[in-house]
Short mmCIF file of C-alpha atoms in Angstrom, two decimals:
data_model
loop_
_atom_site.label_atom_id
_atom_site.label_comp_id
_atom_site.label_asym_id
_atom_site.label_seq_id
_atom_site.Cartn_x
_atom_site.Cartn_y
_atom_site.Cartn_z
CA ALA M 1 13.10 127.94 84.31
CA GLN M 2 12.84 131.68 84.56
CA SER M 3 16.16 133.17 85.56
CA VAL M 4 18.30 136.28 85.39
CA THR M 5 22.06 136.11 85.27
CA GLN M 6 24.54 138.82 86.15
CA LEU M 7 27.94 137.38 85.40
CA ASP M 8 29.96 140.05 87.18
CA SER M 9 29.54 140.07 90.93
CA GLN M 10 31.89 143.04 91.31
CA VAL M 11 32.98 145.73 88.88
CA PRO M 12 35.64 148.25 89.93
CA VAL M 13 36.04 151.26 87.65
CA PHE M 14 37.78 154.60 87.87
CA GLU M 15 35.81 157.82 88.09
CA GLU M 16 34.81 159.31 84.71
CA ALA M 17 35.44 155.98 82.95
CA PRO M 18 32.65 154.17 81.07
CA VAL M 19 31.02 151.10 82.57
CA GLU M 20 28.89 148.22 81.37
CA LEU M 21 27.07 145.87 83.72
CA ARG M 22 25.96 142.69 82.05
CA CYS M 23 22.58 141.00 82.37
CA ASN M 24 21.16 137.96 80.60
CA TYR M 25 17.69 136.57 81.05
CA SER M 26 16.01 133.31 80.17
CA SER M 27 13.98 133.64 77.04
CA SER M 28 10.20 133.91 77.13
CA VAL M 29 7.41 134.90 74.79
CA SER M 30 6.73 137.91 76.94
CA VAL M 31 9.24 139.45 79.32
CA TYR M 32 9.72 142.86 80.83
CA LEU M 33 13.19 143.94 81.94
CA PHE M 34 14.36 146.28 84.67
CA TRP M 35 17.48 147.65 86.30
CA TYR M 36 17.39 148.69 89.94
CA VAL M 37 20.05 150.34 92.10
CA GLN M 38 20.49 149.79 95.81
CA TYR M 39 22.60 152.25 97.79
CA PRO M 40 23.99 151.10 101.15
CA ASN M 41 21.30 150.64 103.79
CA GLN M 42 18.54 151.67 101.44
CA GLY M 43 15.77 150.07 99.42
CA LEU M 44 15.84 149.59 95.68
CA GLN M 45 15.28 152.38 93.19
CA LEU M 46 14.25 151.86 89.59
CA LEU M 47 16.87 153.04 87.07
CA LEU M 48 15.07 152.08 83.88
CA LYS M 49 12.75 149.52 82.35
CA TYR M 50 12.01 147.92 79.01
CA LEU M 51 8.42 147.00 78.27
CA SER M 52 8.29 147.25 74.47
CA GLY M 53 9.27 149.51 71.59
CA SER M 54 12.72 151.01 71.17
CA THR M 55 15.44 148.63 72.27
CA LEU M 56 17.56 151.45 73.69
CA VAL M 57 16.16 152.61 76.99
CA LYS M 58 17.33 155.70 78.83
CA GLY M 59 17.01 155.94 82.57
CA ILE M 60 17.86 158.20 85.45
CA ASN M 61 21.34 159.36 86.46
CA GLY M 62 22.69 159.03 82.90
CA PHE M 63 22.23 155.27 82.65
CA GLU M 64 20.95 153.47 79.58
CA ALA M 65 20.37 149.85 78.61
CA GLU M 66 19.90 147.98 75.38
CA PHE M 67 17.45 145.12 74.94
CA ASN M 68 18.87 142.44 72.67
CA LYS M 69 16.34 139.71 72.02
CA SER M 70 18.62 137.44 69.99
CA GLN M 71 21.24 137.42 72.73
CA THR M 72 18.68 137.56 75.56
CA SER M 73 20.65 140.40 77.10
CA PHE M 74 19.86 143.71 78.75
CA HIS M 75 23.21 145.30 79.57
CA LEU M 76 23.38 148.53 81.53
CA ARG M 77 25.80 151.27 80.46
CA LYS M 78 26.99 154.67 81.57
CA PRO M 79 29.54 156.68 79.56
CA SER M 80 31.15 158.36 82.56
CA VAL M 81 30.67 157.23 86.16
CA HIS M 82 30.84 159.25 89.36
CA ILE M 83 31.85 158.27 92.86
CA SER M 84 28.18 158.55 93.79
CA ASP M 85 27.33 155.67 91.43
CA THR M 86 28.96 153.24 93.84
CA ALA M 87 26.14 150.84 94.72
CA GLU M 88 24.66 147.42 94.06
CA TYR M 89 22.85 147.05 90.75
CA PHE M 90 20.15 144.46 90.13
CA CYS M 91 18.76 143.32 86.83
CA ALA M 92 15.22 141.91 87.03
CA ALA M 93 12.70 140.34 84.71
CA GLY M 94 8.95 140.16 84.86
CA TYR M 95 7.58 136.88 83.55
CA GLY M 96 3.80 136.87 83.73
CA GLN M 97 3.02 137.31 87.41
CA ASN M 98 6.50 136.35 88.53
CA PHE M 99 9.33 138.78 89.14
CA VAL M 100 12.88 137.42 89.10
CA PHE M 101 16.00 139.28 90.22
CA GLY M 102 19.58 138.63 89.24
CA PRO M 103 22.20 138.16 91.97
CA GLY M 104 23.42 141.73 91.69
CA THR M 105 26.63 143.49 90.62
CA ARG M 106 28.52 145.65 93.04
CA LEU M 107 29.86 148.70 91.21
CA SER M 108 32.76 150.39 92.95
CA VAL M 109 33.86 153.71 91.50
CA LEU M 110 37.44 154.55 92.42
CA PRO M 111 38.87 158.09 92.60
CA ASP O 1 12.20 158.89 100.33
CA SER O 2 9.98 156.55 98.31
CA GLY O 3 6.87 157.18 100.40
CA VAL O 4 6.68 153.52 101.42
CA THR O 5 7.11 152.92 105.14
CA GLN O 6 8.06 149.71 106.88
CA THR O 7 8.09 148.89 110.57
CA PRO O 8 10.02 147.87 112.48
CA LYS O 9 13.42 148.70 111.03
CA HIS O 10 15.13 145.93 112.95
CA LEU O 11 13.80 142.81 114.61
CA ILE O 12 15.72 140.24 116.62
CA THR O 13 13.94 137.10 117.68
CA ALA O 14 14.57 133.45 118.49
CA THR O 15 14.02 130.31 116.46
CA GLY O 16 10.50 128.99 116.61
CA GLN O 17 8.96 132.41 117.20
CA ARG O 18 6.46 134.35 115.12
CA VAL O 19 6.82 137.93 113.90
CA THR O 20 4.77 140.41 111.92
CA LEU O 21 6.25 142.95 109.54
CA ARG O 22 4.20 145.94 108.51
CA CYS O 23 4.16 147.97 105.32
CA SER O 24 2.30 151.15 104.43
CA PRO O 25 2.22 151.83 100.69
CA ARG O 26 2.51 155.21 99.00
CA SER O 27 -0.66 157.23 99.02
CA GLY O 28 -2.83 156.10 96.12
CA ASP O 29 -0.99 152.84 95.46
CA LEU O 30 -3.17 149.74 95.41
CA SER O 31 -0.51 147.05 94.98
CA VAL O 32 1.86 145.83 97.65
CA TYR O 33 4.73 143.43 97.02
CA TRP O 34 6.93 141.60 99.51
CA TYR O 35 10.53 140.58 98.85
CA GLN O 36 13.21 138.78 100.84
CA GLN O 37 16.89 139.65 100.45
CA SER O 38 19.44 137.27 101.93
CA LEU O 39 23.07 136.50 101.29
CA ASP O 40 22.22 132.91 100.29
CA GLN O 41 19.26 133.46 98.04
CA GLY O 42 19.65 137.04 96.88
CA LEU O 43 16.47 139.02 96.21
CA GLN O 44 13.34 136.92 95.95
CA PHE O 45 9.78 137.91 95.22
CA LEU O 46 7.45 136.52 97.85
CA ILE O 47 3.91 137.70 97.21
CA GLN O 48 1.78 140.51 95.78
CA TYR O 49 -1.56 141.93 96.89
CA TYR O 50 -3.75 144.25 94.86
CA ASN O 51 -6.57 146.14 96.52
CA GLY O 52 -6.89 143.58 99.28
CA GLU O 53 -6.66 140.45 97.17
CA GLU O 54 -3.73 138.14 96.56
CA ARG O 55 -2.56 138.67 92.97
CA ALA O 56 0.67 136.74 92.57
CA LYS O 57 2.75 134.32 94.54
CA GLY O 58 6.49 133.77 94.30
CA ASN O 59 8.85 131.78 96.48
CA ILE O 60 6.90 132.18 99.68
CA LEU O 61 7.22 129.44 102.26
CA GLU O 62 4.11 127.88 103.80
CA ARG O 63 5.27 129.19 107.20
CA PHE O 64 4.89 132.72 105.82
CA SER O 65 1.62 134.48 105.10
CA ALA O 66 0.54 137.98 104.20
CA GLN O 67 -2.55 140.07 103.92
CA GLN O 68 -3.60 143.51 102.78
CA PHE O 69 -6.13 145.41 104.82
CA PRO O 70 -8.94 147.74 103.70
CA ASP O 71 -6.74 150.77 104.37
CA LEU O 72 -4.23 149.10 101.97
CA HIS O 73 -1.46 148.55 104.47
CA SER O 74 -0.02 145.07 104.44
CA GLU O 75 1.45 142.68 106.96
CA LEU O 76 3.81 139.79 106.40
CA ASN O 77 3.62 137.09 109.06
CA LEU O 78 6.57 134.77 109.56
CA SER O 79 6.11 131.80 111.87
CA SER O 80 8.17 128.91 113.21
CA LEU O 81 11.21 131.00 112.44
CA GLU O 82 14.47 129.33 111.47
CA LEU O 83 17.99 130.72 111.36
CA GLY O 84 17.77 130.79 107.58
CA ASP O 85 14.90 133.26 107.72
CA SER O 86 17.33 135.97 108.78
CA ALA O 87 17.19 138.49 105.96
CA LEU O 88 16.16 141.92 104.85
CA TYR O 89 12.47 142.03 103.99
CA PHE O 90 11.36 144.71 101.56
CA CYS O 91 7.93 145.93 100.75
CA ALA O 92 7.17 147.77 97.52
CA SER O 93 4.05 149.44 96.23
CA SER O 94 2.69 150.51 92.86
CA VAL O 95 -0.40 152.18 91.51
CA GLY O 96 -1.61 149.20 89.55
CA SER O 97 -0.95 145.54 89.08
CA GLY O 98 1.42 144.45 86.37
CA HIS O 99 4.98 145.06 85.33
CA SER O 100 4.26 148.30 83.50
CA TYR O 101 3.70 150.02 86.83
CA GLU O 102 6.82 151.21 88.66
CA GLN O 103 7.39 149.66 92.06
CA TYR O 104 8.56 151.92 94.88
CA PHE O 105 10.54 150.18 97.57
CA GLY O 106 10.52 150.80 101.30
CA PRO O 107 13.70 150.88 103.40
CA GLY O 108 13.23 147.29 104.57
CA THR O 109 12.99 145.43 107.86
CA ARG O 110 16.09 143.56 108.93
CA LEU O 111 15.14 140.33 110.68
CA THR O 112 17.71 138.45 112.72
CA VAL O 113 16.79 135.01 114.03
CA THR O 114 19.06 133.71 116.79
#
């Protein structure tokens, strides 16, 4: 079955510290991977996406993610977080015509 | 502001009723997607329309239906509502059809079924 797993439901981190949000997806011949951010009371906004090519993908707001086919992972990283990064982060995968979201990780940046 | 509008913002209704949620895509976008976000099920893809035609179907219940009109706005119809249908319903739009096209999400419609 097509699925996306985000093992950490909540990640607290201090301001200016690095963060990694983990995402694993079920393997498929063809899969596209995405990270979205959802701020409180707002819709989702695309952070970055992997379609093909370089396995290191850079996105907005200083985020980057690395596609690892052998480990079926697409972890999101930021070297130094800000208070404003506090939000819910969703990993998603496009399988053919289907689009599957992970359960989300709530990132809380502490002063 | 993504450019995608959804009405109404909030909707409260009773079990067994029928409601219609409306979505206007960004100017120039031909695809419209509908998603449901609930505490139980998380974010789920429901259905996609492209230029008036159904393009992909996800976990959409038979009690739910959608359509996209010639002016490209879309409506999601939810009938015989149950308590479990209470959720945030998002609409997204993109220029084309396919995962290479970025989806822009609206602010959502919060549906409460009592």
